[in-house]
mmCIF file of C-alpha atoms in Angstrom:
data_model
loop_
_atom_site.group_PDB
_atom_site.id
_atom_site.type_symbol
_atom_site.label_atom_id
_atom_site.label_comp_id
_atom_site.label_asym_id
_atom_site.label_seq_id
_atom_site.Cartn_x
_atom_site.Cartn_y
_atom_site.Cartn_z
ATOM 1 C CA MET A 235 119.922 177.637 108.937
ATOM 2 C CA THR A 236 122.372 177.222 106.196
ATOM 3 C CA THR A 237 125.109 179.920 105.635
ATOM 4 C CA GLY A 238 124.685 181.637 102.120
ATOM 5 C CA ALA A 239 127.466 183.222 100.267
ATOM 6 C CA THR A 240 128.144 184.033 96.611
ATOM 7 C CA VAL A 241 131.069 182.438 94.804
ATOM 8 C CA TRP A 242 131.864 184.337 91.763
ATOM 9 C CA LEU A 243 134.097 182.314 89.370
ATOM 10 C CA THR A 244 135.532 184.658 86.436
ATOM 11 C CA GLY A 245 137.693 184.016 83.713
ATOM 12 C CA LEU A 246 137.940 183.831 80.045
ATOM 13 C CA PRO A 247 135.678 181.786 77.816
ATOM 14 C CA SER A 248 136.370 177.762 78.120
ATOM 15 C CA ALA A 249 138.294 178.560 81.229
ATOM 16 C CA GLY A 250 136.590 175.922 83.185
ATOM 17 C CA LYS A 251 134.346 177.914 85.260
ATOM 18 C CA THR A 252 131.231 176.353 84.859
ATOM 19 C CA THR A 253 132.620 172.816 84.957
ATOM 20 C CA ILE A 254 134.408 173.499 88.133
ATOM 21 C CA ALA A 255 131.142 175.198 89.632
ATOM 22 C CA TYR A 256 129.027 172.118 88.876
ATOM 23 C CA GLU A 257 131.713 169.790 90.287
ATOM 24 C CA LEU A 258 131.567 171.678 93.358
ATOM 25 C CA ALA A 259 127.801 171.998 93.631
ATOM 26 C CA GLY A 260 127.527 168.188 93.586
ATOM 27 C CA ARG A 261 129.770 167.963 96.526
ATOM 28 C CA LEU A 262 128.197 171.017 98.320
ATOM 29 C CA ARG A 263 124.734 169.265 97.695
ATOM 30 C CA GLU A 264 126.036 165.840 99.236
ATOM 31 C CA GLU A 265 127.047 167.688 102.366
ATOM 32 C CA GLY A 266 123.664 169.038 102.660
ATOM 33 C CA HIS A 267 124.078 172.749 101.521
ATOM 34 C CA LEU A 268 121.566 174.720 99.413
ATOM 35 C CA VAL A 269 123.226 175.287 96.161
ATOM 36 C CA GLU A 270 122.403 177.109 92.784
ATOM 37 C CA VAL A 271 124.489 177.520 89.935
ATOM 38 C CA LEU A 272 123.605 180.839 88.145
ATOM 39 C CA ASP A 273 125.300 179.947 84.772
ATOM 40 C CA GLY A 274 126.056 182.934 82.702
ATOM 41 C CA ASP A 275 124.693 181.625 79.601
ATOM 42 C CA GLU A 276 121.461 180.558 81.179
ATOM 43 C CA ILE A 277 121.101 183.914 82.602
ATOM 44 C CA ARG A 278 121.582 185.607 79.082
ATOM 45 C CA GLU A 279 118.995 183.314 77.602
ATOM 46 C CA PHE A 280 116.488 183.883 80.582
ATOM 47 C CA ILE A 281 116.970 186.885 82.358
ATOM 48 C CA SER A 282 119.194 189.002 80.047
ATOM 49 C CA ALA A 283 117.688 188.253 76.785
ATOM 50 C CA GLY A 284 118.304 191.410 74.403
ATOM 51 C CA LEU A 285 121.461 192.506 75.933
ATOM 52 C CA GLY A 286 124.322 192.505 73.590
ATOM 53 C CA PHE A 287 128.085 192.540 74.227
ATOM 54 C CA SER A 288 128.797 196.139 74.236
ATOM 55 C CA ARG A 289 130.613 197.242 77.817
ATOM 56 C CA GLU A 290 127.237 198.814 78.981
ATOM 57 C CA ASP A 291 125.331 195.416 78.411
ATOM 58 C CA ARG A 292 127.898 193.338 79.680
ATOM 59 C CA HIS A 293 127.693 195.626 82.729
ATOM 60 C CA THR A 294 123.900 195.394 83.007
ATOM 61 C CA ASN A 295 124.274 191.579 82.829
ATOM 62 C CA VAL A 296 126.498 191.210 85.462
ATOM 63 C CA GLN A 297 124.683 193.431 87.893
ATOM 64 C CA ARG A 298 121.686 191.612 87.161
ATOM 65 C CA ILE A 299 123.441 188.334 88.148
ATOM 66 C CA GLY A 300 124.974 190.014 91.005
ATOM 67 C CA PHE A 301 121.565 190.828 92.240
ATOM 68 C CA LEU A 302 120.292 187.397 91.863
ATOM 69 C CA ALA A 303 123.292 185.912 93.670
ATOM 70 C CA GLU A 304 123.083 188.435 96.422
ATOM 71 C CA LEU A 305 119.349 187.743 96.845
ATOM 72 C CA LEU A 306 119.908 183.932 97.131
ATOM 73 C CA ALA A 307 123.159 184.254 99.401
ATOM 74 C CA ARG A 308 121.039 186.332 101.863
ATOM 75 C CA ASN A 309 118.536 183.697 102.189
ATOM 76 C CA GLY A 310 121.102 180.951 103.211
ATOM 77 C CA VAL A 311 121.860 179.611 99.512
ATOM 78 C CA LEU A 312 125.398 179.176 98.071
ATOM 79 C CA ALA A 313 125.147 180.936 94.782
ATOM 80 C CA LEU A 314 128.091 179.516 92.342
ATOM 81 C CA VAL A 315 128.411 182.211 89.714
ATOM 82 C CA PRO A 316 130.686 180.976 86.604
ATOM 83 C CA VAL A 317 130.572 184.185 84.525
ATOM 84 C CA ILE A 318 133.155 185.740 82.686
ATOM 85 C CA ALA A 319 132.303 189.277 84.024
ATOM 86 C CA PRO A 320 135.532 190.781 82.141
ATOM 87 C CA TYR A 321 135.467 194.286 83.848
ATOM 88 C CA THR A 322 136.892 195.050 87.223
ATOM 89 C CA ASP A 323 134.244 197.966 87.825
ATOM 90 C CA SER A 324 131.233 195.452 87.201
ATOM 91 C CA ARG A 325 132.717 192.783 89.487
ATOM 92 C CA GLU A 326 133.544 195.445 92.094
ATOM 93 C CA ALA A 327 129.810 196.695 92.197
ATOM 94 C CA VAL A 328 128.659 193.225 92.875
ATOM 95 C CA ARG A 329 131.117 192.840 95.538
ATOM 96 C CA LYS A 330 129.891 196.271 97.099
ATOM 97 C CA ARG A 331 126.308 195.127 96.814
ATOM 98 C CA HIS A 332 127.330 191.914 99.071
ATOM 99 C CA GLN A 333 129.240 193.725 101.654
ATOM 100 C CA GLU A 334 126.434 196.391 101.852
ATOM 101 C CA SER A 335 123.742 193.615 102.512
ATOM 102 C CA GLY A 336 126.238 191.379 104.650
ATOM 103 C CA ALA A 337 126.146 188.505 102.500
ATOM 104 C CA GLY A 338 129.242 186.544 101.992
ATOM 105 C CA TYR A 339 131.208 186.966 98.641
ATOM 106 C CA VAL A 340 134.240 185.283 97.547
ATOM 107 C CA GLU A 341 135.734 185.948 94.147
ATOM 108 C CA VAL A 342 137.589 183.092 92.242
ATOM 109 C CA HIS A 343 139.838 183.699 89.038
ATOM 110 C CA VAL A 344 140.033 180.636 86.887
ATOM 111 C CA ALA A 345 143.000 181.767 85.388
ATOM 112 C CA THR A 346 143.600 179.467 82.270
ATOM 113 C CA PRO A 347 145.561 181.173 79.581
ATOM 114 C CA VAL A 348 143.894 181.977 76.351
ATOM 115 C CA ASP A 349 145.935 179.555 74.275
ATOM 116 C CA VAL A 350 144.591 176.776 76.585
ATOM 117 C CA CYS A 351 141.110 178.157 76.277
ATOM 118 C CA SER A 352 141.450 178.277 72.732
ATOM 119 C CA VAL A 353 142.362 174.648 72.370
ATOM 120 C CA ARG A 354 139.353 173.687 74.720
ATOM 121 C CA ASP A 355 136.934 175.851 72.744
ATOM 122 C CA VAL A 356 133.860 174.404 74.358
ATOM 123 C CA LYS A 357 131.543 176.540 72.451
ATOM 124 C CA GLY A 358 133.539 177.026 69.227
ATOM 125 C CA LEU A 359 133.899 180.727 69.755
ATOM 126 C CA TYR A 360 137.865 180.971 69.308
ATOM 127 C CA ALA A 361 137.210 179.103 65.962
ATOM 128 C CA LYS A 362 134.501 181.428 65.215
ATOM 129 C CA GLN A 363 136.646 184.506 65.812
ATOM 130 C CA ALA A 364 139.567 182.877 63.851
ATOM 131 C CA ALA A 365 137.578 182.486 60.963
ATOM 132 C CA GLY A 366 136.424 186.027 61.198
ATOM 133 C CA GLU A 367 132.759 185.008 62.210
ATOM 134 C CA LEU A 368 132.632 186.557 65.535
ATOM 135 C CA THR A 369 134.249 189.887 67.021
ATOM 136 C CA GLY A 370 134.325 190.850 70.565
ATOM 137 C CA LEU A 371 135.744 187.710 72.046
ATOM 138 C CA THR A 372 136.721 188.338 75.828
ATOM 139 C CA GLY A 373 140.651 188.005 75.966
ATOM 140 C CA VAL A 374 141.122 188.047 72.347
ATOM 141 C CA ASP A 375 139.780 191.300 70.480
ATOM 142 C CA ASP A 376 137.980 192.472 73.513
ATOM 143 C CA PRO A 377 139.141 193.092 76.995
ATOM 144 C CA TYR A 378 139.382 190.991 79.981
ATOM 145 C CA GLU A 379 140.506 192.716 83.213
ATOM 146 C CA GLU A 380 142.087 190.088 85.495
ATOM 147 C CA PRO A 381 141.011 190.195 89.203
ATOM 148 C CA GLU A 382 144.358 191.777 91.037
ATOM 149 C CA SER A 383 143.420 190.058 94.374
ATOM 150 C CA PRO A 384 140.869 187.393 94.156
ATOM 151 C CA ASP A 385 140.267 185.292 97.237
ATOM 152 C CA LEU A 386 141.393 182.265 95.176
ATOM 153 C CA ARG A 387 143.141 181.714 91.653
ATOM 154 C CA ILE A 388 142.831 178.604 89.979
ATOM 155 C CA GLU A 389 145.137 177.532 87.095
ATOM 156 C CA SER A 390 142.849 174.811 85.683
ATOM 157 C CA GLN A 391 145.374 173.728 83.396
ATOM 158 C CA HIS A 392 147.681 172.414 85.852
ATOM 159 C CA GLN A 393 144.982 170.519 87.872
ATOM 160 C CA THR A 394 141.915 168.179 87.537
ATOM 161 C CA VAL A 395 138.336 169.579 87.648
ATOM 162 C CA GLN A 396 138.053 167.613 90.953
ATOM 163 C CA GLU A 397 141.409 169.233 92.186
ATOM 164 C CA SER A 398 140.157 172.567 91.450
ATOM 165 C CA ALA A 399 136.642 172.169 92.999
ATOM 166 C CA ALA A 400 138.469 170.766 96.248
ATOM 167 C CA ALA A 401 140.739 173.716 96.341
ATOM 168 C CA LEU A 402 137.697 175.921 96.065
ATOM 169 C CA HIS A 403 135.774 173.845 98.804
ATOM 170 C CA ALA A 404 138.847 174.125 101.206
ATOM 171 C CA LEU A 405 138.524 177.962 101.181
ATOM 172 C CA LEU A 406 134.853 177.764 101.763
ATOM 173 C CA THR A 407 135.424 175.489 104.423
ATOM 174 C CA GLU A 408 137.948 177.753 106.047
ATOM 175 C CA ARG A 409 135.717 180.926 106.031
ATOM 176 C CA GLY A 410 132.790 178.873 107.385
ATOM 177 C CA LEU A 411 130.782 178.702 104.528
ATOM 178 C CA ALA A 412 130.846 174.986 103.568
#
């Protein structure tokens, strides 16, 4: 039986959450773990279609993702969840759901500064915001509440993707989850 858990990677857009999650997923699969990556963009397209970016809609989206992750974790899957999840109360509700069910939960803050994220600008969001084509960009003109005490803080601007994934793998190993 594989031990399941949710590994929640939160941070600004273009912080490196998804890239780290997929790097870690590959390593974990090679070790024989059951792994799913619940990418925030895919969830929005397939499970949360129709939701906007209001605080209420963002909370609903995070709760849906948290439910899926907890369901997977309870069933022996390591659910890697690279999602912005900008609000503390939304993330805490997900953590509480995991605690109540006994499912493992690890919060990782990919703490890449906004100036680094805006240079990476993987989806062109920062450029659109700067051009006035987009409003409500998390960390720029919409709030991002940084986790006060995450299980791990990764500063991706100071290390490679492989080093970031290795740091997270080490934490999971230490906790008996990998």
